[in-house]
Structures are given as structure tokens and as C-alpha cells.
Amino acid sequence: MTHATTRAFHPRALTPKEHSFTRRLIEHTNVSKEEKKKYLDQLETATVVRMCDCGCASIDLAIAGVASEPGAPLHPIGDFIAKDKQFGVFVFSKRDTLAGVEIYGLANLDLPSEFPDPAELVGIKEADQPPEPMRAKGQPGSS
């Protein structure tokens, strides 16, 4: 899977909402415990380098000041859909480095210009299993 390379360069710090949203996505991925730790550690030095030109909340990240190659293949490490099934969100890496968060449409509606409340997302596991809701740590049913 490749990623759009025409996004304008807009370097800035992550907002608190972007940081906490991305953290929640990483915490609910199906990667190994070691990979989660690696991506969570990388998030602490992440900055936004590009935002989507369509106005949605999608962002590309630089880790410790180093942005991924625009043409490098991306690897979704966690994929989620809105409970109303209008859009999906995935957090992705490039070459084993946290690289961004992408919102994509599942219906003919405008995509959110801000990240949604993580409680409104469900994880995509396997096609034959119903998705499980994302819960904050400490809530019943959370790990």
C-alpha cells in the first residue's frame, strides 16, 4: 500500500487531542507488546509534518525530527471503523517507524476535520468476527 505524496508540508507539534487519539489507537492495535512499546515510545518524539489537503484530520508524522520517505510503502498497524460505519481510521508505520494516522471514507460523506472520540470506534479484527469496541484502560472488558 502506498500513501499520497502530494500533501503540503506543515510542520508543527501534535495537538493534545492528536497525541491522545494516536496513543489510544496504538494501544488497541493487534501488534506485539514489544511493537506497541516501540510505537508508543516513538509517539513521544513525534511531530506533524503533513496534513491532508482535503481538510480531514489525517496526519503524517516525523519521529525525532525525521519524516518518512513520501513514497515508502505504508503498513497499517491498527485499523478501526466508526460505529456508524461512515468512515474508518488507521494508524500506520513506514519501515518500522510510526508514520501517521489516516481517516478514510466508507460512505459518501465529508470526512471528520478532527479526530473522533475513540469510544466511537471499533477495532477491525478478522472478517468473520464482530468488531470489539475500543475501551479506555480500566473500563470493564478492557485489557
Coordinates of N, CA and C in Angstrom, one line a residue, residues 1 54 56 58 79-90 102-112 116 120-124 131:
M1 N 0.9 -1.2 0.0 CA 0.0 0.0 0.0 C 0.9 1.2 0.0
C54 N -7.5 17.7 1.9 CA -9.0 17.7 1.7 C -9.6 18.3 3.0
C56 N -9.6 16.8 6.0 CA -9.8 15.8 7.1 C -8.7 15.8 8.1
S58 N -6.5 13.6 8.8 CA -5.3 12.7 8.6 C -4.0 13.5 8.7
D79 N -6.4 -0.8 12.5 CA -7.5 -0.3 11.7 C -8.8 -0.4 12.4
F80 N -9.5 0.7 12.4 CA -10.7 0.9 13.2 C -11.8 1.5 12.3
I81 N -13.1 1.3 12.6 CA -14.2 1.9 11.9 C -15.1 2.6 12.9
A82 N -15.8 3.7 12.4 CA -16.8 4.4 13.3 C -17.9 3.4 13.5
K83 N -18.5 3.5 14.6 CA -19.7 2.6 14.9 C -20.8 2.8 13.9
D84 N -20.9 4.0 13.4 CA -22.0 4.3 12.3 C -21.5 3.8 10.9
K85 N -20.3 3.3 10.8 CA -19.7 2.8 9.6 C -19.7 3.8 8.5
Q86 N -19.5 5.1 8.8 CA -19.4 6.1 7.8 C -17.9 6.4 7.4
F87 N -17.0 6.0 8.3 CA -15.5 6.2 8.0 C -14.7 5.3 8.8
G88 N -13.5 5.1 8.4 CA -12.5 4.3 9.1 C -11.3 5.1 9.5
V89 N -10.5 4.6 10.4 CA -9.2 5.3 10.8 C -8.2 4.2 10.9
F90 N -7.0 4.4 10.4 CA -5.9 3.5 10.7 C -4.6 4.3 11.1
E102 N -4.5 8.0 9.3 CA -5.3 8.2 8.1 C -6.8 8.0 8.4
I103 N -7.6 8.9 8.0 CA -9.1 8.7 8.0 C -9.5 8.5 6.6
Y104 N -10.4 7.5 6.4 CA -10.9 7.2 5.0 C -12.4 7.0 5.0
G105 N -13.0 7.3 3.9 CA -14.4 7.3 3.8 C -15.0 5.9 3.5
L106 N -16.1 5.6 4.1 CA -16.8 4.3 3.8 C -18.2 4.7 3.2
A107 N -18.5 5.9 3.2 CA -19.8 6.4 2.7 C -19.5 7.7 2.0
N108 N -20.5 8.2 1.2 CA -20.3 9.5 0.5 C -20.6 10.7 1.4
L109 N -19.8 10.8 2.4 CA -19.9 12.0 3.3 C -18.6 12.6 3.5
D110 N -18.6 13.9 4.0 CA -17.3 14.5 4.3 C -16.7 13.8 5.5
L111 N -15.3 13.7 5.4 CA -14.6 13.1 6.5 C -14.4 14.1 7.6
P112 N -14.3 13.6 8.8 CA -14.1 14.5 10.0 C -12.9 15.3 9.9
P116 N -12.2 11.7 15.9 CA -13.4 11.5 16.7 C -13.0 11.0 18.1
E120 N -16.1 6.1 19.9 CA -17.0 5.9 18.8 C -16.4 5.0 17.7
L121 N -15.2 4.4 18.0 CA -14.6 3.5 17.1 C -14.6 2.0 17.5
V122 N -14.6 1.1 16.6 CA -14.5 -0.3 16.9 C -13.3 -0.8 16.1
G123 N -12.6 -1.8 16.7 CA -11.5 -2.4 16.0 C -11.9 -3.4 14.9
I124 N -11.1 -3.4 13.9 CA -11.3 -4.3 12.8 C -10.4 -5.5 13.0
P131 N -16.6 -6.7 15.3 CA -15.6 -5.9 15.9 C -15.9 -5.6 17.4

